[in-house]
PDB file of C-alpha atoms in Angstrom:
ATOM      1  CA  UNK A  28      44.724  39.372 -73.866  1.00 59.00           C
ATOM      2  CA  UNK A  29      43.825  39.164 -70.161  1.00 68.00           C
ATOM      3  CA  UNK A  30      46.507  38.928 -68.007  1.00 86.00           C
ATOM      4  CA  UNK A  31      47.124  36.582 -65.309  1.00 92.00           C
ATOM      5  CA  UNK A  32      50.438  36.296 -64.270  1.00 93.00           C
ATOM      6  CA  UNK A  33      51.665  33.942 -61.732  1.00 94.00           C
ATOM      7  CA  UNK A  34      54.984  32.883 -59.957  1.00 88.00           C
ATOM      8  CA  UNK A  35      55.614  29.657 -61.299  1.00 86.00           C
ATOM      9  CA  UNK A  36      58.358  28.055 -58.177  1.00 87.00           C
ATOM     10  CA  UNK A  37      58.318  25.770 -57.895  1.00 92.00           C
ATOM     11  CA  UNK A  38      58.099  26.654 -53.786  1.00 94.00           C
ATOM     12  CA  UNK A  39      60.007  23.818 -51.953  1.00 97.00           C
ATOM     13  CA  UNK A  40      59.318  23.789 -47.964  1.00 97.00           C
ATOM     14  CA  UNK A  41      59.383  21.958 -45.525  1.00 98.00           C
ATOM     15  CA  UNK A  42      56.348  20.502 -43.773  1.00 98.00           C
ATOM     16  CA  UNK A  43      54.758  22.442 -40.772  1.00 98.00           C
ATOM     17  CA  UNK A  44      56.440  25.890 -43.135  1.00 98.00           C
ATOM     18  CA  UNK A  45      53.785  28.933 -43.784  1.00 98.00           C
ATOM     19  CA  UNK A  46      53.890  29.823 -47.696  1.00 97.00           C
ATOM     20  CA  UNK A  47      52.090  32.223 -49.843  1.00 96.00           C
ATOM     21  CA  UNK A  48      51.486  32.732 -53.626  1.00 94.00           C
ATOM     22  CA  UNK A  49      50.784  36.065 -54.884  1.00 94.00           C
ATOM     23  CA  UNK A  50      48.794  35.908 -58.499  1.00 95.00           C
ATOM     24  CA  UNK A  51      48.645  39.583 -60.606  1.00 95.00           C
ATOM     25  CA  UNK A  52      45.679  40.150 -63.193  1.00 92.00           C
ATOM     26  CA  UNK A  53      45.579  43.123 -65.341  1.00 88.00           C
ATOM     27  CA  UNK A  54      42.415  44.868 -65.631  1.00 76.00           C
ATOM     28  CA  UNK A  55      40.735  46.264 -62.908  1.00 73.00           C
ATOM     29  CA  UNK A  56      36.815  45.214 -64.399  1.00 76.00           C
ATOM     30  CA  UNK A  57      37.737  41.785 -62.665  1.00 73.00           C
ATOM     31  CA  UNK A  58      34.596  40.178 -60.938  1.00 80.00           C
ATOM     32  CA  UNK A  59      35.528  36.717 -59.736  1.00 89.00           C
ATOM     33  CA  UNK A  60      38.671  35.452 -58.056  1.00 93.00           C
ATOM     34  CA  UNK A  61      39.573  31.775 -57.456  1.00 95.00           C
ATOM     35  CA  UNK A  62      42.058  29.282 -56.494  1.00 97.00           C
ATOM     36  CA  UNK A  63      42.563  26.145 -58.279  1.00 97.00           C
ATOM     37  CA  UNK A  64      44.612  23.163 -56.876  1.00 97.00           C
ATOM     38  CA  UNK A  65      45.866  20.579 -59.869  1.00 97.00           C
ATOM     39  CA  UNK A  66      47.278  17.579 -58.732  1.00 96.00           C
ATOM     40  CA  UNK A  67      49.850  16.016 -61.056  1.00 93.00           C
ATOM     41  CA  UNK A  68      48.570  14.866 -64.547  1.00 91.00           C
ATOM     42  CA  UNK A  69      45.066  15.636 -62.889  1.00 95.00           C
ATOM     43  CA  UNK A  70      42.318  18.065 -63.368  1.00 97.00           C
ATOM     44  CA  UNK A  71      41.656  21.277 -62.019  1.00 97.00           C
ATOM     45  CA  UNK A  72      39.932  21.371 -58.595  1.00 96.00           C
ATOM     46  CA  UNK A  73      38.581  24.928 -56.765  1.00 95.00           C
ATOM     47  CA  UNK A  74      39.847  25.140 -53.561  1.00 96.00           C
ATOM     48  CA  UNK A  75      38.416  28.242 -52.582  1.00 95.00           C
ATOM     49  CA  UNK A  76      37.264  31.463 -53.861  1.00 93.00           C
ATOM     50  CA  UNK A  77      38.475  34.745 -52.894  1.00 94.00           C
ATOM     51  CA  UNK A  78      36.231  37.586 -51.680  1.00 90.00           C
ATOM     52  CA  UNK A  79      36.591  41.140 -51.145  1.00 89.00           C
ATOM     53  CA  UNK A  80      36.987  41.028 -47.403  1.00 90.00           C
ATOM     54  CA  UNK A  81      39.638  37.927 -47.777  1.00 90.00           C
ATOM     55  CA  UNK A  82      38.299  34.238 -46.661  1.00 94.00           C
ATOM     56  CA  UNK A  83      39.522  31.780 -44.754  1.00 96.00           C
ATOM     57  CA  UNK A  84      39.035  28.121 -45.067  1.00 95.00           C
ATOM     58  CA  UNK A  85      40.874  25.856 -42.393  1.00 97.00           C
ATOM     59  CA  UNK A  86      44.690  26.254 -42.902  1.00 98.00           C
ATOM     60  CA  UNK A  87      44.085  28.370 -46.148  1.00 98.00           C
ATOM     61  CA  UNK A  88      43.669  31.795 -45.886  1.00 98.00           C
ATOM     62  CA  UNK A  89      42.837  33.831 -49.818  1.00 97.00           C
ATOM     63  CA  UNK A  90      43.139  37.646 -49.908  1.00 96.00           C
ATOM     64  CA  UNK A  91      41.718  40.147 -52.644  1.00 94.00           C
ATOM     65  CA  UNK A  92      43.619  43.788 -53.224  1.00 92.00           C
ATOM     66  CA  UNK A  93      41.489  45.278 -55.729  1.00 90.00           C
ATOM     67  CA  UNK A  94      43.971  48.614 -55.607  1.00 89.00           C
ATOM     68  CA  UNK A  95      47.270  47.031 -56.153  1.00 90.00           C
ATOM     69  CA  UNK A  96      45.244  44.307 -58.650  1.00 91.00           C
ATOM     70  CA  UNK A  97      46.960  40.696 -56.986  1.00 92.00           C
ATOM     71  CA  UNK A  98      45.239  37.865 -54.793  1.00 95.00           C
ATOM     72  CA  UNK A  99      46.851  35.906 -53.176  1.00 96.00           C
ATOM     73  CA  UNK A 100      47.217  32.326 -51.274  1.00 97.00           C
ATOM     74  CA  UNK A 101      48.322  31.454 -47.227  1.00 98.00           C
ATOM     75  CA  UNK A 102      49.073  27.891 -46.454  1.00 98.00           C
ATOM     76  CA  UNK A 103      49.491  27.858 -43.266  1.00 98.00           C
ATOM     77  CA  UNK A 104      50.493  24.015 -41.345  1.00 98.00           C
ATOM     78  CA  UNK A 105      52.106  22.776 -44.671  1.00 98.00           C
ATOM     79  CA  UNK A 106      51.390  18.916 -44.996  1.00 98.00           C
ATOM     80  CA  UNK A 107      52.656  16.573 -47.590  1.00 98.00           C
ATOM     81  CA  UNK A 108      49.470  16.429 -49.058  1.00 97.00           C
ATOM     82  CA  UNK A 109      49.526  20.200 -50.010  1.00 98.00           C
ATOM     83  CA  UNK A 110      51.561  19.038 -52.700  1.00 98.00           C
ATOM     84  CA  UNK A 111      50.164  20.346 -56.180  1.00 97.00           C
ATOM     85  CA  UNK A 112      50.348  23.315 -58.411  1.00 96.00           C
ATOM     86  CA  UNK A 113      47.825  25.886 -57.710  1.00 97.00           C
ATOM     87  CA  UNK A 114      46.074  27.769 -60.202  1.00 97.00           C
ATOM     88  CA  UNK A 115      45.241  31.442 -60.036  1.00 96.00           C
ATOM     89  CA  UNK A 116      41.486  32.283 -62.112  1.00 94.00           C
ATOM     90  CA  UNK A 117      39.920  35.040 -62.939  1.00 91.00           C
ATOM     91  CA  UNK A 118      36.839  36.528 -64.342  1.00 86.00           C
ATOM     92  CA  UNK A 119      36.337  39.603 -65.994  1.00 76.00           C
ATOM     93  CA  UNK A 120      32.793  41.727 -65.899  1.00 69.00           C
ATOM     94  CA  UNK A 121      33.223  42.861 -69.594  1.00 71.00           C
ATOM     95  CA  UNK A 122      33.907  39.187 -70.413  1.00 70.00           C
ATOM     96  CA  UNK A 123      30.667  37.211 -69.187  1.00 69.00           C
ATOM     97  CA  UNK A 124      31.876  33.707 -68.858  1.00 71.00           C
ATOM     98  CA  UNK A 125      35.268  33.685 -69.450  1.00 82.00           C
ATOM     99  CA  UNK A 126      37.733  32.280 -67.233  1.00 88.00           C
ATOM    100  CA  UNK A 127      41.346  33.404 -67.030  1.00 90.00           C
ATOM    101  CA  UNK A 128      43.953  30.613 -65.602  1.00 93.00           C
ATOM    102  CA  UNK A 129      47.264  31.808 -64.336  1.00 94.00           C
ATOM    103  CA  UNK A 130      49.629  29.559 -65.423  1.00 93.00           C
ATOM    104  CA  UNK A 131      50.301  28.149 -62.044  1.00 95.00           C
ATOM    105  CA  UNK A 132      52.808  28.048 -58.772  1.00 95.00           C
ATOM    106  CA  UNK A 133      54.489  24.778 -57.940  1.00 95.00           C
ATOM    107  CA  UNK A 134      54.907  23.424 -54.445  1.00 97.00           C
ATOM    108  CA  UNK A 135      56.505  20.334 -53.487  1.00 97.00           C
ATOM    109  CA  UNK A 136      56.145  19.846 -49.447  1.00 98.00           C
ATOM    110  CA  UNK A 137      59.225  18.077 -47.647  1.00 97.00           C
ATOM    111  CA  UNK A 138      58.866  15.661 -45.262  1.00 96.00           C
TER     112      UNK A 138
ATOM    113  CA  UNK B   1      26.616  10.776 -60.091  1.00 73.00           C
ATOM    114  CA  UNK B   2      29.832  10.668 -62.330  1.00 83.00           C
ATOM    115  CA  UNK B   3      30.113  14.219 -62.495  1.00 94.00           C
ATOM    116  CA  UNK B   4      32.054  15.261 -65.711  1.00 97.00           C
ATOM    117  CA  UNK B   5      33.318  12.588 -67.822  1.00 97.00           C
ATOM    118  CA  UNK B   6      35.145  12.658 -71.334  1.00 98.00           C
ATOM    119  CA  UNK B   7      35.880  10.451 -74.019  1.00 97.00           C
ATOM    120  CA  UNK B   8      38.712   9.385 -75.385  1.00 97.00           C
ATOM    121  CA  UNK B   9      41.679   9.630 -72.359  1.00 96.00           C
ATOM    122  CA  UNK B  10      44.388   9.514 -74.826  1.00 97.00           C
ATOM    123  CA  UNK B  11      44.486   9.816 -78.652  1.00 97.00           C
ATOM    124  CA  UNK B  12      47.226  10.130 -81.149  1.00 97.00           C
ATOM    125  CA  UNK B  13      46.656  11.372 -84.557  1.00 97.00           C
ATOM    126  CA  UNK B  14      47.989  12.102 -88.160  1.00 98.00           C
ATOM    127  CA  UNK B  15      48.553  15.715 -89.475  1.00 98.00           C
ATOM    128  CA  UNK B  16      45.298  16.224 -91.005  1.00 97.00           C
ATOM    129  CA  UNK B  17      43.091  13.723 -89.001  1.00 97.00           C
ATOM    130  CA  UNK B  18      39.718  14.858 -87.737  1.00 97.00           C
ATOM    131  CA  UNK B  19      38.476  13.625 -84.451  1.00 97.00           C
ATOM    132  CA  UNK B  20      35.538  14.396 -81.862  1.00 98.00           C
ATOM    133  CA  UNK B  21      35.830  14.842 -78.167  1.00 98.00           C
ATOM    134  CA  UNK B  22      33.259  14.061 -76.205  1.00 98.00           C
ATOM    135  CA  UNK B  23      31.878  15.426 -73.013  1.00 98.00           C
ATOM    136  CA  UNK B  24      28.839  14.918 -70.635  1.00 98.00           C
ATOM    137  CA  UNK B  25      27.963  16.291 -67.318  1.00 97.00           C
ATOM    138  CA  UNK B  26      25.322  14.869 -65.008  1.00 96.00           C
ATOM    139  CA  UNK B  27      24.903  18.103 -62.647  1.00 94.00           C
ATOM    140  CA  UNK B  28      21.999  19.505 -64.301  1.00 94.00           C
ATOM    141  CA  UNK B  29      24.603  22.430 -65.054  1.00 94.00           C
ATOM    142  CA  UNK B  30      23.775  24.873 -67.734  1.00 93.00           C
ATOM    143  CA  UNK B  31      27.445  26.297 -68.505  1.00 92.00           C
ATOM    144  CA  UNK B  32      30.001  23.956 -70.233  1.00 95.00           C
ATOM    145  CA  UNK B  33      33.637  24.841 -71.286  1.00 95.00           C
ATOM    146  CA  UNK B  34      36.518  23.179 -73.604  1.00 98.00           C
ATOM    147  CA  UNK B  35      39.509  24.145 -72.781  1.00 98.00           C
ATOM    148  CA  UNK B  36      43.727  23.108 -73.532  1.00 98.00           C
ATOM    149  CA  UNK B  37      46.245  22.966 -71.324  1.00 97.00           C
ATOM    150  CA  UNK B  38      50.181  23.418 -72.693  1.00 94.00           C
ATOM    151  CA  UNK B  39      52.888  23.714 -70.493  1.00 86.00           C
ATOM    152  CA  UNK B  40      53.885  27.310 -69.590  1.00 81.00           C
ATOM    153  CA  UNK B  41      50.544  28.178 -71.093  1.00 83.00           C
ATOM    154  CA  UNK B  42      47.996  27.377 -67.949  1.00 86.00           C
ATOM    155  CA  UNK B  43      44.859  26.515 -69.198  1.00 94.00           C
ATOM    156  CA  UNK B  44      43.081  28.604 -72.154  1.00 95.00           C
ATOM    157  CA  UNK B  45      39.604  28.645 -73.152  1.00 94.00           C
ATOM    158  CA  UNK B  46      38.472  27.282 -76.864  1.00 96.00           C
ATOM    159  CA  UNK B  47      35.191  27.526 -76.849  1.00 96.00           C
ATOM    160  CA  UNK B  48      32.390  27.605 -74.160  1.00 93.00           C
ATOM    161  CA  UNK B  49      28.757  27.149 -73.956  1.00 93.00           C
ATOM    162  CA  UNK B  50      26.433  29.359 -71.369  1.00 89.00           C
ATOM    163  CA  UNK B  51      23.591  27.629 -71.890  1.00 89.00           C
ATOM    164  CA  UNK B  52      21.887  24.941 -74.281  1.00 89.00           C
ATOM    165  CA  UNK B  53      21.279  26.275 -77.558  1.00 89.00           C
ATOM    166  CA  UNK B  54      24.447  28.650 -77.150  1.00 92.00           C
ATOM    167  CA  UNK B  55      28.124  28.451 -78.248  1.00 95.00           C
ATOM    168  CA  UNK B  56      31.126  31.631 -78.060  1.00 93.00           C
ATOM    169  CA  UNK B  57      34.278  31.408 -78.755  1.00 93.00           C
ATOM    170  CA  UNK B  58      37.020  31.686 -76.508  1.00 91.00           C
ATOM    171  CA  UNK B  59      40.631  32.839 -76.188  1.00 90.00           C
ATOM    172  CA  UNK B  60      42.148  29.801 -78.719  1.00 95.00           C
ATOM    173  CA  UNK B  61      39.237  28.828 -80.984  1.00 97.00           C
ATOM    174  CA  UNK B  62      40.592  28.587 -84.990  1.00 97.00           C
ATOM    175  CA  UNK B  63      40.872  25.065 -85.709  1.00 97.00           C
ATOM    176  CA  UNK B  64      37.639  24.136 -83.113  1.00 98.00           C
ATOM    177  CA  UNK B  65      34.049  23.745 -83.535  1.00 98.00           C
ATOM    178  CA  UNK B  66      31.715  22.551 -80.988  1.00 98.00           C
ATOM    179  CA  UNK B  67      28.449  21.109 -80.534  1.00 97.00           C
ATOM    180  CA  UNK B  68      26.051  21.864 -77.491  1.00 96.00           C
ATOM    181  CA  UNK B  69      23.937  18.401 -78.034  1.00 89.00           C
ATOM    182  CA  UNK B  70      21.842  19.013 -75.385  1.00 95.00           C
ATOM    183  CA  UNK B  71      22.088  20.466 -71.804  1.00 95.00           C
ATOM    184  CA  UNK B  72      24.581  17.397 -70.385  1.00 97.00           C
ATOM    185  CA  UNK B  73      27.022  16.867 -73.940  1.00 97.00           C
ATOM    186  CA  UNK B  74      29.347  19.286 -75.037  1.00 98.00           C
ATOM    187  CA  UNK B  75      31.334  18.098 -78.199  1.00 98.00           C
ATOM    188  CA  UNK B  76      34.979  19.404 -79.880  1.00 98.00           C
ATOM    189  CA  UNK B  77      35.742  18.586 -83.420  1.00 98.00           C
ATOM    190  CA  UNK B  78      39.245  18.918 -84.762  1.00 97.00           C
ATOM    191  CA  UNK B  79      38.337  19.117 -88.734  1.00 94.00           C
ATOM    192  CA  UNK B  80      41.896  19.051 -89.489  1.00 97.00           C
ATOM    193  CA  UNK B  81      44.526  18.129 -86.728  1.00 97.00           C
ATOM    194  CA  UNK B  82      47.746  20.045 -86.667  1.00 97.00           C
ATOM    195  CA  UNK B  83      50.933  19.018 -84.680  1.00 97.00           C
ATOM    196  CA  UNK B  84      50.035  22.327 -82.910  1.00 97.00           C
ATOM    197  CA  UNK B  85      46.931  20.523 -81.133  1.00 97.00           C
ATOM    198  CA  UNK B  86      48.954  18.602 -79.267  1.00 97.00           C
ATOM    199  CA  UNK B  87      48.003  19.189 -75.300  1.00 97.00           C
ATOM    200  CA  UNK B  88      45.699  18.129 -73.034  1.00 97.00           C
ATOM    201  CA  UNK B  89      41.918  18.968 -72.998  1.00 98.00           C
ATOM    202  CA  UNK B  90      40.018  19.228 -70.528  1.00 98.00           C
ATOM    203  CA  UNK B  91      36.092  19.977 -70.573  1.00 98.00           C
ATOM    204  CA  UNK B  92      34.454  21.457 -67.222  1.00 96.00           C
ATOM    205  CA  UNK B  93      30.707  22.688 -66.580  1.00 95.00           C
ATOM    206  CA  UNK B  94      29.170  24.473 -63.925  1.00 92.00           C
ATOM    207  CA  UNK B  95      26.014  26.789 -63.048  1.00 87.00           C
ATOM    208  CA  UNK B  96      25.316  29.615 -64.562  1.00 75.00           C
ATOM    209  CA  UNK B  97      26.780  32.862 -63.628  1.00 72.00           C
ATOM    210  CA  UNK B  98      30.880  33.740 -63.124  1.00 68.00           C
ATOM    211  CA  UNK B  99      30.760  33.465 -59.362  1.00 75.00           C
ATOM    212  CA  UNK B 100      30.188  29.444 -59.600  1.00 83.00           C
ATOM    213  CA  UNK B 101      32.631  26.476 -59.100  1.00 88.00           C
ATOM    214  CA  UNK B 102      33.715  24.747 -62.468  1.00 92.00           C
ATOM    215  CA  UNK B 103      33.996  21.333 -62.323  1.00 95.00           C
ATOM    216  CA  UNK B 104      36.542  19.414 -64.223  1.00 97.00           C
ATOM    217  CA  UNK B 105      36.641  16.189 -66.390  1.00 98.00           C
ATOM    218  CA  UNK B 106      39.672  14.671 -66.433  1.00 97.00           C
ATOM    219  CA  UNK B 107      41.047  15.454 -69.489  1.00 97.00           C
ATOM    220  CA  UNK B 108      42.025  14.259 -72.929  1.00 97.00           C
ATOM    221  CA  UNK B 109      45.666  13.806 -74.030  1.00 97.00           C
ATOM    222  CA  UNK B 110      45.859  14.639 -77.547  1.00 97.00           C
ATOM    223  CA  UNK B 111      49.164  13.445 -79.733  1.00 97.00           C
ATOM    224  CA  UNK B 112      48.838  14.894 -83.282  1.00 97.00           C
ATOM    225  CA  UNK B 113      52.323  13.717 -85.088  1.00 97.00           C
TER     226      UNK B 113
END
């Protein structure tokens, strides 16, 4: 089986905190990275994909390491709404159009 | 535009029961993808569909078969529920290609007792 493996927290901070999520895969013939956010009894939404170079979208910042196989996830500014589990994907070259989910990282944000 | 809808939300059933969830997508996407989520498990694939006409199985497919009806309806058919069906499924579609947003429906909940 693939392998995504993910810290599940949960991750408790308080709001204005900096927090990051680090997400492992296990074979290096990985193509496409993303981050999922899932709200609470909700479904799956992409918050942003990862590229090679790292990305940044307003307060969230995604980085790839292709040597040391992990992406990972900056929140920078924590607000209450960050709130959610976020979900760690992966494809895989040798597997067309397969998506690997990591089974997730908790964060609750405290006011 | 409604984006990805399913059918039922939440559906309990007997050991042995057969039952048909439905999805439809309204993107004009030509990928579509069943999938469960248990907890601890993070979301697996069952079955998936790259374009019309195609199907593959996924990571978690025994006890699944699908049906690509046409390029916006993407079917799963329990033949035979087991108490180990129970979880949530959710169907997603999106463009062609591994580099493209999925987008979600929001999910069955599936009792089998």
């Amino acid at each position: 089986r693939k392998e995504v493996e993910q810290d599940p927290g949960p991750f408790n901070v308080p709001e204005g905190a900096t927090v990051a999520f680090n997400c492992t895969y296990s074979n290096s013939a990985s193509q496409s990275f993303f981050w999922y956010r899932q709200d609470c009894r909700k479904e799956p939404k992409l918050l942003m994909s990862v590229y090679s170079s790292g990305n940044e979208d307003g307060r969230f910042t995604a980085q790839l390491n292709r040597a040391s196989q992990y992406i990972s996830l900056l929140i920078r500014d924590s607000k209450l709404s960050d709130s959610a589990t976020y979900l760690c994907v992966v494809n895989w070259a040798d597997t067309g159009n397969q998506f690997y989910f990591g089974t997730g990282t908790s964060l609750t944000v405290i006011p | 535009n409604a984006g990805v809808t399913q059918t039922p939300k939440f559906q309990v059933l007997k050991t042995g029961q057969s039952m048909t969830l439905q999805c439809a997508q309204d993107m004009n996407h030509n990928s579509m993808y069943w999938y469960r989520q248990d907890p601890g498990m993070g979301l697996r694939l069952i079955y998936y569909s790259a374009s019309e006409g195609t199907t593959d199985k996924g990571e978690v497919p025994n006890g699944y078969n699908v049906s690509r009806l046409n390029k916006r309806e993407f079917s799963l058919r329990l033949e035979s529920a087991a108490p180990s069906q129970t979880s949530v499924y959710f169907c997603a579609s999106s463009e062609a290609g591994s580099s493209y947003e999925q987008y979600f429906g929001p999910g069955t909940r599936l009792t089998v007792t």
